[in-house]
Amino acid sequence: MNPTSYLTAISKADTYKRYGKVLRVVGIMIESKGPAANIGEVCYIHPSAQKDEPIIAEVVGFNEERIILMPYEEVMEIGPGCLVESTGKPLSVKIGRGLIGHVIDALGKPLNGQPLQKGLTSFLTDQSPPNPMQRPPITNPLQVGIKIIDALLTVGEGQRIGIFAGSGVGKSTLLGMIARNSEADINVIALIGERGREVREFIEKDLGDEGLKKSIVVVATSDQPALMRIKGADTATAISEYFRDQGYRVNLMMDSVTRVAMARREVGLATGEPPTTKGYTPSVFATLPKLLERTGTNPNGTITAFYTVLVDGDDMNEPIADTVRGILDGHFVMDRKLAERGQYPAINVLQSISRVMQQVTDKNHHELAKEIRALLATFEENRELIQIGAYKRGTDQEIDQAIAYYPKIQSFLMQGIHDYHSFEESVQLMQNLLHGGVNE
């Protein structure tokens, strides 16, 4: 760099710090007069009491000439006249290989008491989705080590999947199994709006030491402000994007995207947006596609994303479930009835779909999966007749075949939490099930 460049940089530098002052606080919203700032910029609010750390907030809107801010943490020390300082830039977090094995919050600070390594890179949490013309097509299957998924709902590297489930049907356990068994290089796990009790339980029980060794866990619990829950999702996605750009195969697991939408609704209502479907504001439906489209493939690497969606009262058509299902490349529906029957993972194969399965599997694999689906569908259609004994054997050959195969299919669909099956093994087991001989 020549001296002229330095002089130009110095002449353009703004040596003034501009401050505004807090006028009022209403609920989760802080109004201030000044400073000059744009939407999405981070500001520091300096409490009136002498405190080392200023409170971090983000500009989320304007009201005439007043700035509307939302804090990243609980506000107790803020009063009228507190100084508001603009940083002039949006939120960025420190990212690098040194994060692997750590549990961090939405701002990238460690939660497990271990200091982060030096040499991490600053990375903006809010990124744009890749250019659709620069996204390579999905051509390779991703082994997740779970028979029902690898065999019947094959996932491709760079695919985005929704896991739709009511509460307590086993979605956290399923995510833990995918994190431990998957052949991806790195897992990024975002626990958004979870109960504090569940976080440690998930890390120690579902993920385990083996899973944590190749994972980065981002936590924003339900007691934290709405902005922290939104930023938790953005931070986890940004970490995934960083590693994808380095050429890694990344698994992003977000539990749950519904809680991100609820946090967006809180922010939208506080800034004066009108409530629409089920109280969700228009900005929720505008920002969801942007968040979900950031994952997937790019010329360097892939992010295979698993987003859990909470379905209230097991209603698959509630607004968030409906919107997310339309954006993603497939969905796994976890069925409470299957869980009650003792089938784990409780994935309903007939209601679930992987939109890229045909692209990433060979003809033999696809035909075997189709055959099992057909047998399951035939049995389910006639389940009541079979159970009450109204169906007589020999009336219909297809139903007879479905009844004969059903117990074997059921045992194939079940898998213990700590069991592992390779992709090839799952396909071979499916082959044996169908063509290994059944006494009819």
Coordinates of C-alpha atoms in Angstrom, one line a residue:
M1 CA 0.0 0.0 0.0
N2 CA 1.6 3.4 -1.0
P3 CA 1.5 6.5 1.3
T4 CA -1.2 8.1 -0.8
S5 CA -3.6 5.3 -0.1
Y6 CA -3.0 5.7 3.7
L7 CA -3.6 9.5 3.4
T8 CA -6.8 8.9 1.5
A9 CA -8.0 6.4 4.1
I10 CA -7.2 8.8 6.9
S11 CA -9.0 11.7 5.1
K12 CA -12.1 9.5 4.7
A13 CA -12.0 8.3 8.3
D14 CA -14.8 9.6 10.6
T15 CA -13.1 10.5 13.9
Y16 CA -16.4 11.6 15.6
K17 CA -18.5 9.3 17.8
R18 CA -22.2 10.1 17.4
Y19 CA -24.6 9.5 20.2
G20 CA -28.3 9.5 20.7
K21 CA -30.3 9.3 23.9
V22 CA -33.0 6.9 25.1
L23 CA -36.5 8.4 25.2
R24 CA -38.7 5.5 26.2
V25 CA -38.9 1.8 26.7
V26 CA -42.1 -0.1 25.9
G27 CA -42.1 -3.9 26.4
I28 CA -39.2 -5.2 24.4
M29 CA -38.7 -2.0 22.4
I30 CA -36.4 0.9 23.1
E31 CA -37.0 4.3 21.4
S32 CA -34.1 6.7 21.1
K33 CA -33.5 10.1 19.5
G34 CA -30.5 9.6 17.3
P35 CA -27.8 8.6 16.5
A36 CA -27.8 8.3 12.7
A37 CA -28.1 4.5 12.0
N38 CA -29.5 2.1 9.4
I39 CA -31.8 -0.9 9.9
G40 CA -29.8 -4.0 11.1
E41 CA -27.0 -1.9 12.6
V42 CA -25.7 -2.7 16.1
C43 CA -25.8 0.0 18.7
Y44 CA -24.4 0.2 22.2
I45 CA -26.6 1.6 25.0
H46 CA -24.6 2.9 27.8
P47 CA -26.4 2.5 31.2
S48 CA -26.8 5.4 33.5
A49 CA -25.2 3.3 36.3
Q50 CA -21.5 2.8 36.0
K51 CA -21.2 -0.6 34.3
D52 CA -18.3 -2.0 32.4
E53 CA -20.3 -3.6 29.6
P54 CA -22.7 -1.5 27.5
I55 CA -25.9 -3.2 26.4
I56 CA -25.9 -4.4 22.7
A57 CA -29.0 -3.6 20.7
E58 CA -30.0 -3.6 17.0
V59 CA -31.9 -1.1 15.0
V60 CA -35.2 -2.7 13.9
G61 CA -37.2 0.3 12.7
F62 CA -38.0 4.0 12.8
N63 CA -40.8 6.1 14.0
E64 CA -40.7 9.5 12.4
E65 CA -37.1 10.6 13.4
R66 CA -36.9 8.2 16.4
I67 CA -34.9 5.0 16.2
I68 CA -36.5 1.7 17.4
L69 CA -34.0 -0.6 19.0
M70 CA -34.2 -4.1 20.4
P71 CA -31.7 -5.4 22.9
Y72 CA -29.8 -8.7 22.7
E73 CA -30.1 -9.2 26.4
E74 CA -32.4 -8.4 29.3
V75 CA -32.5 -4.7 30.1
M76 CA -32.6 -3.6 33.7
E77 CA -30.2 -0.6 33.9
I78 CA -31.6 1.5 31.1
G79 CA -33.3 4.8 31.9
P80 CA -34.4 8.0 30.2
G81 CA -31.4 9.9 28.7
C82 CA -29.0 6.9 28.5
L83 CA -26.5 7.3 25.7
V84 CA -26.9 5.3 22.5
E85 CA -23.8 4.8 20.4
S86 CA -23.9 3.5 16.8
T87 CA -21.2 1.1 15.6
G88 CA -22.1 1.7 12.0
K89 CA -22.1 -2.0 11.1
P90 CA -24.3 -5.1 11.5
L91 CA -23.6 -8.0 13.9
S92 CA -20.6 -10.2 13.1
V93 CA -19.3 -13.2 15.0
K94 CA -15.9 -14.9 15.2
I95 CA -15.8 -18.2 13.2
G96 CA -13.1 -20.8 12.5
R97 CA -12.1 -24.4 13.1
G98 CA -11.4 -23.5 16.7
L99 CA -15.2 -23.4 17.3
I100 CA -15.5 -27.2 16.7
G101 CA -16.5 -29.0 20.0
H102 CA -17.8 -25.7 21.6
V103 CA -21.2 -24.6 22.7
I104 CA -21.8 -20.9 22.0
D105 CA -24.6 -18.3 22.3
A106 CA -26.1 -16.3 19.4
L107 CA -23.3 -13.7 19.7
G108 CA -20.5 -16.3 19.4
K109 CA -19.6 -16.3 23.2
P110 CA -18.7 -19.7 24.7
L111 CA -21.3 -21.1 27.1
N112 CA -19.4 -24.2 28.2
G113 CA -16.8 -22.2 30.1
Q114 CA -13.9 -23.0 27.7
P115 CA -12.2 -20.0 26.1
L116 CA -12.2 -19.9 22.3
Q117 CA -9.0 -20.3 20.4
K118 CA -7.3 -17.2 18.9
G119 CA -7.2 -16.6 15.1
L120 CA -10.9 -16.8 14.4
T121 CA -12.3 -14.8 11.5
S122 CA -15.0 -12.1 11.8
F123 CA -18.0 -13.1 9.7
L124 CA -21.3 -11.2 9.2
T125 CA -24.3 -13.2 10.5
D126 CA -26.7 -11.8 7.9
Q127 CA -25.7 -13.1 4.4
S128 CA -27.5 -13.3 1.1
P129 CA -28.5 -16.7 -0.4
P130 CA -26.3 -17.9 -3.2
N131 CA -27.1 -17.1 -6.8
P132 CA -29.4 -19.8 -8.1
M133 CA -27.4 -20.2 -11.3
Q134 CA -24.3 -20.9 -9.3
R135 CA -25.8 -23.7 -7.2
P136 CA -24.5 -27.1 -8.5
P137 CA -27.3 -29.7 -8.7
I138 CA -27.6 -32.3 -5.9
T139 CA -26.1 -35.6 -7.2
N140 CA -24.6 -37.5 -4.3
P141 CA -26.5 -39.2 -1.5
L142 CA -25.6 -38.4 2.1
Q143 CA -25.4 -41.3 4.5
V144 CA -27.2 -40.4 7.8
G145 CA -26.8 -43.9 9.3
I146 CA -30.6 -44.4 9.9
K147 CA -32.2 -47.2 7.9
I148 CA -35.6 -45.6 7.3
I149 CA -34.0 -42.4 5.9
D150 CA -31.1 -43.9 3.9
A151 CA -33.3 -46.6 2.3
L152 CA -36.8 -45.0 1.8
L153 CA -36.2 -41.2 2.1
T154 CA -32.6 -40.9 0.8
V155 CA -31.1 -37.4 1.5
G156 CA -28.7 -35.8 -1.0
E157 CA -25.7 -33.6 -0.1
G158 CA -27.0 -30.0 0.0
Q159 CA -30.6 -30.9 0.4
R160 CA -32.9 -29.1 2.9
I161 CA -35.3 -31.2 4.9
G162 CA -38.1 -30.3 7.3
I163 CA -38.7 -32.6 10.3
F164 CA -42.4 -32.0 11.2
A165 CA -43.4 -33.2 14.6
G166 CA -45.6 -32.4 17.6
S167 CA -44.0 -32.2 21.0
G168 CA -42.4 -35.3 22.5
V169 CA -42.4 -37.5 19.4
G170 CA -38.6 -37.9 19.3
K171 CA -37.3 -35.2 16.9
S172 CA -34.4 -34.2 19.2
T173 CA -33.4 -37.9 19.5
L174 CA -33.5 -38.2 15.7
L175 CA -31.3 -35.1 15.3
G176 CA -28.8 -36.6 17.8
M177 CA -28.7 -39.8 15.7
I178 CA -28.1 -37.9 12.5
A179 CA -25.3 -35.8 14.1
R180 CA -23.5 -39.0 15.4
N181 CA -24.0 -41.2 12.4
S182 CA -23.9 -38.9 9.4
E183 CA -20.8 -38.9 7.1
A184 CA -20.8 -35.0 6.9
D185 CA -17.5 -33.3 8.0
I186 CA -19.0 -30.9 10.5
N187 CA -22.4 -30.5 12.3
V188 CA -23.7 -27.1 13.2
I189 CA -26.6 -27.5 15.7
A190 CA -28.8 -24.6 16.5
L191 CA -31.1 -25.0 19.6
I192 CA -33.5 -22.1 19.3
G193 CA -36.1 -21.4 21.9
E194 CA -35.4 -24.7 23.7
R195 CA -36.0 -25.1 27.5
G196 CA -32.7 -24.6 29.4
R197 CA -33.0 -28.1 30.8
E198 CA -33.1 -29.7 27.4
V199 CA -29.9 -28.0 26.1
R200 CA -27.5 -30.0 28.4
E201 CA -29.7 -33.1 28.1
F202 CA -29.4 -32.9 24.3
I203 CA -25.6 -32.3 24.3
E204 CA -24.8 -35.1 26.8
K205 CA -27.5 -37.7 26.0
D206 CA -28.5 -37.3 22.4
L207 CA -25.3 -35.9 20.9
G208 CA -22.7 -37.4 23.2
D209 CA -19.0 -36.9 23.3
E210 CA -18.6 -38.6 19.9
G211 CA -21.1 -36.3 18.2
L212 CA -19.7 -33.1 20.0
K213 CA -16.2 -33.8 18.6
K214 CA -17.3 -32.7 15.1
S215 CA -20.1 -30.3 16.1
I216 CA -20.6 -26.6 16.9
V217 CA -23.7 -26.0 19.1
V218 CA -25.4 -22.6 19.0
V219 CA -27.9 -22.0 21.9
A220 CA -30.6 -19.4 22.3
T221 CA -33.0 -20.6 25.0
S222 CA -36.6 -19.6 25.3
D223 CA -36.0 -17.1 28.2
Q224 CA -33.7 -15.0 26.0
P225 CA -35.0 -11.9 24.2
A226 CA -36.6 -12.4 20.7
L227 CA -33.7 -10.9 18.9
M228 CA -31.2 -13.4 20.5
R229 CA -33.4 -16.3 19.2
I230 CA -33.5 -14.8 15.7
K231 CA -29.7 -14.2 15.8
G232 CA -29.2 -17.7 17.0
A233 CA -30.6 -19.0 13.7
D234 CA -28.6 -16.4 11.7
T235 CA -25.3 -17.2 13.5
A236 CA -25.7 -21.0 13.0
T237 CA -26.4 -20.5 9.3
A238 CA -23.4 -18.1 9.0
I239 CA -21.1 -20.7 10.6
S240 CA -22.4 -23.3 8.2
E241 CA -21.8 -20.9 5.3
Y242 CA -18.2 -20.2 6.4
F243 CA -17.4 -23.9 6.5
R244 CA -19.2 -24.5 3.2
D245 CA -17.0 -21.8 1.6
Q246 CA -13.9 -23.7 2.9
G247 CA -15.1 -26.8 0.9
Y248 CA -16.6 -28.9 3.8
R249 CA -19.7 -31.0 3.7
V250 CA -21.8 -29.4 6.5
N251 CA -24.9 -30.6 8.3
L252 CA -27.0 -27.8 9.8
M253 CA -29.6 -28.9 12.3
M254 CA -32.0 -26.3 13.6
D255 CA -34.4 -27.1 16.4
S256 CA -36.8 -25.4 15.7
V257 CA -37.6 -23.0 12.9
T258 CA -41.1 -22.5 14.4
R259 CA -39.5 -20.8 17.4
V260 CA -37.5 -18.5 15.0
A261 CA -40.8 -17.6 13.4
M262 CA -42.4 -16.9 16.8
A263 CA -39.4 -14.6 17.7
R264 CA -39.9 -12.8 14.4
R265 CA -43.6 -12.4 15.2
E266 CA -42.7 -10.8 18.6
V267 CA -40.3 -8.3 16.9
G268 CA -42.9 -7.5 14.1
L269 CA -45.7 -6.9 16.6
A270 CA -43.5 -4.7 18.8
T271 CA -42.5 -2.5 15.8
G272 CA -46.2 -2.0 14.8
E273 CA -46.7 -4.6 12.0
P274 CA -50.3 -5.8 11.5
P275 CA -50.9 -9.4 12.7
T276 CA -52.1 -11.7 9.9
T277 CA -52.5 -15.5 9.8
K278 CA -52.5 -16.8 13.5
G279 CA -51.0 -13.6 14.6
Y280 CA -47.8 -13.9 12.4
T281 CA -46.7 -10.7 10.8
P282 CA -46.0 -10.3 7.1
S283 CA -42.2 -10.0 7.8
V284 CA -42.2 -13.6 9.1
F285 CA -43.2 -14.9 5.7
A286 CA -40.8 -12.6 4.0
T287 CA -37.7 -13.5 6.1
L288 CA -38.3 -17.3 6.4
P289 CA -37.4 -18.1 2.7
K290 CA -34.3 -15.9 3.0
L291 CA -33.1 -17.9 6.0
L292 CA -33.9 -21.3 4.5
E293 CA -32.5 -20.5 1.1
R294 CA -29.0 -19.6 2.5
T295 CA -28.3 -23.3 2.9
G296 CA -27.8 -25.9 0.2
T297 CA -25.0 -26.2 -2.4
N298 CA -22.5 -23.7 -3.7
P299 CA -19.5 -24.2 -6.0
N300 CA -17.2 -24.8 -2.9
G301 CA -19.2 -27.2 -0.6
T302 CA -22.6 -28.2 0.6
I303 CA -24.9 -27.5 3.6
T304 CA -27.4 -30.3 4.2
A305 CA -30.0 -28.7 6.4
F306 CA -32.5 -30.4 8.8
Y307 CA -35.1 -28.0 10.2
T308 CA -37.5 -29.2 12.8
V309 CA -41.0 -27.7 12.6
L310 CA -43.4 -27.8 15.6
V311 CA -46.9 -28.7 14.5
D312 CA -49.5 -27.5 17.1
G313 CA -51.9 -30.3 17.8
D314 CA -50.3 -32.3 15.0
D315 CA -51.9 -29.9 12.5
M316 CA -49.7 -30.2 9.4
N317 CA -51.5 -27.2 7.7
E318 CA -50.8 -24.6 10.3
P319 CA -49.2 -21.4 8.6
I320 CA -45.5 -22.0 9.5
A321 CA -45.6 -25.7 8.6
D322 CA -47.3 -25.0 5.3
T323 CA -44.8 -22.2 4.4
V324 CA -41.7 -24.2 5.3
R325 CA -42.9 -27.3 3.5
G326 CA -43.3 -25.2 0.3
I327 CA -39.7 -23.9 0.5
L328 CA -37.8 -27.0 1.4
D329 CA -36.7 -30.0 -0.7
G330 CA -38.5 -32.6 1.3
H331 CA -40.1 -33.4 4.7
F332 CA -40.1 -36.1 7.3
V333 CA -43.4 -36.4 9.2
M334 CA -43.1 -37.8 12.7
D335 CA -46.3 -39.5 13.7
R336 CA -47.6 -39.6 17.3
K337 CA -49.6 -42.8 16.5
L338 CA -46.4 -44.6 15.4
A339 CA -44.6 -43.4 18.6
E340 CA -47.5 -44.8 20.7
R341 CA -47.1 -48.1 18.9
G342 CA -43.4 -48.2 19.8
Q343 CA -41.9 -47.5 16.4
Y344 CA -38.8 -45.4 16.7
P345 CA -37.8 -43.3 14.8
A346 CA -41.6 -42.5 14.4
I347 CA -41.3 -41.3 10.8
N348 CA -44.4 -41.9 8.7
V349 CA -43.0 -43.1 5.4
L350 CA -46.2 -42.6 3.5
Q351 CA -46.6 -38.9 4.5
S352 CA -42.9 -38.1 4.1
I353 CA -40.9 -37.4 0.9
S354 CA -37.4 -36.6 -0.3
R355 CA -37.6 -34.6 -3.4
V356 CA -34.1 -35.4 -4.6
M357 CA -34.2 -39.2 -3.9
Q358 CA -34.6 -40.0 -7.6
Q359 CA -31.5 -37.9 -8.5
V360 CA -29.2 -39.5 -5.9
T361 CA -30.2 -43.2 -6.0
D362 CA -29.8 -45.9 -8.6
K363 CA -32.8 -47.6 -10.4
N364 CA -32.6 -50.8 -8.2
H365 CA -32.6 -48.8 -4.9
H366 CA -35.6 -46.7 -6.2
E367 CA -37.6 -49.7 -7.2
L368 CA -37.0 -51.4 -3.9
A369 CA -38.2 -48.3 -2.0
K370 CA -41.2 -48.0 -4.3
E371 CA -42.2 -51.6 -3.6
I372 CA -42.0 -51.2 0.2
R373 CA -44.1 -48.0 0.0
A374 CA -46.7 -49.8 -2.1
L375 CA -46.9 -52.7 0.5
L376 CA -47.2 -50.2 3.4
A377 CA -49.9 -48.2 1.6
T378 CA -51.9 -51.3 0.8
F379 CA -51.8 -52.4 4.5
E380 CA -52.7 -49.0 5.9
E381 CA -55.6 -48.6 3.5
N382 CA -57.0 -51.9 4.8
R383 CA -55.8 -51.8 8.4
E384 CA -59.2 -51.5 10.0
L385 CA -60.6 -54.4 7.9
I386 CA -57.6 -56.6 8.8
Q387 CA -57.7 -55.7 12.5
I388 CA -61.4 -56.4 13.1
G389 CA -61.1 -59.7 11.1
A390 CA -63.4 -58.6 8.3
Y391 CA -60.8 -59.4 5.6
K392 CA -60.6 -63.0 4.5
R393 CA -57.3 -64.3 3.3
G394 CA -57.2 -65.1 -0.4
T395 CA -59.7 -62.4 -1.4
D396 CA -57.0 -60.1 -2.8
Q397 CA -53.5 -61.1 -3.6
E398 CA -52.0 -57.6 -3.0
I399 CA -53.6 -57.4 0.5
D400 CA -52.4 -60.9 1.3
Q401 CA -48.8 -59.9 0.3
A402 CA -49.0 -56.7 2.4
I403 CA -50.1 -58.7 5.4
A404 CA -47.3 -61.2 4.9
Y405 CA -44.6 -58.6 4.6
Y406 CA -45.9 -56.1 7.2
P407 CA -44.1 -57.5 10.3
K408 CA -40.8 -57.6 8.5
I409 CA -41.3 -54.1 7.2
Q410 CA -42.1 -52.9 10.7
S411 CA -38.9 -54.4 12.2
F412 CA -36.9 -52.9 9.3
L413 CA -38.3 -49.4 10.0
M414 CA -37.3 -49.6 13.7
Q415 CA -33.8 -48.7 14.9
G416 CA -32.3 -48.3 18.4
I417 CA -30.9 -44.9 19.4
H418 CA -27.3 -46.2 19.4
D419 CA -27.6 -48.5 16.4
Y420 CA -25.7 -47.6 13.2
H421 CA -26.3 -48.9 9.6
S422 CA -24.2 -47.8 6.6
F423 CA -25.9 -46.7 3.4
E424 CA -25.0 -49.9 1.6
E425 CA -26.1 -52.0 4.6
S426 CA -29.6 -50.3 4.6
V427 CA -30.1 -51.0 0.9
Q428 CA -29.0 -54.6 1.3
L429 CA -31.4 -55.1 4.2
M430 CA -34.2 -53.7 2.1
Q431 CA -33.2 -56.1 -0.7
N432 CA -33.2 -59.1 1.7
L433 CA -36.5 -58.1 3.1
L434 CA -38.3 -58.1 -0.2
H435 CA -36.4 -60.9 -2.1
G436 CA -35.2 -63.1 0.8
G437 CA -38.4 -65.2 0.8
V438 CA -41.6 -64.8 2.8
N439 CA -43.9 -67.6 3.7
E440 CA -47.2 -66.5 2.3

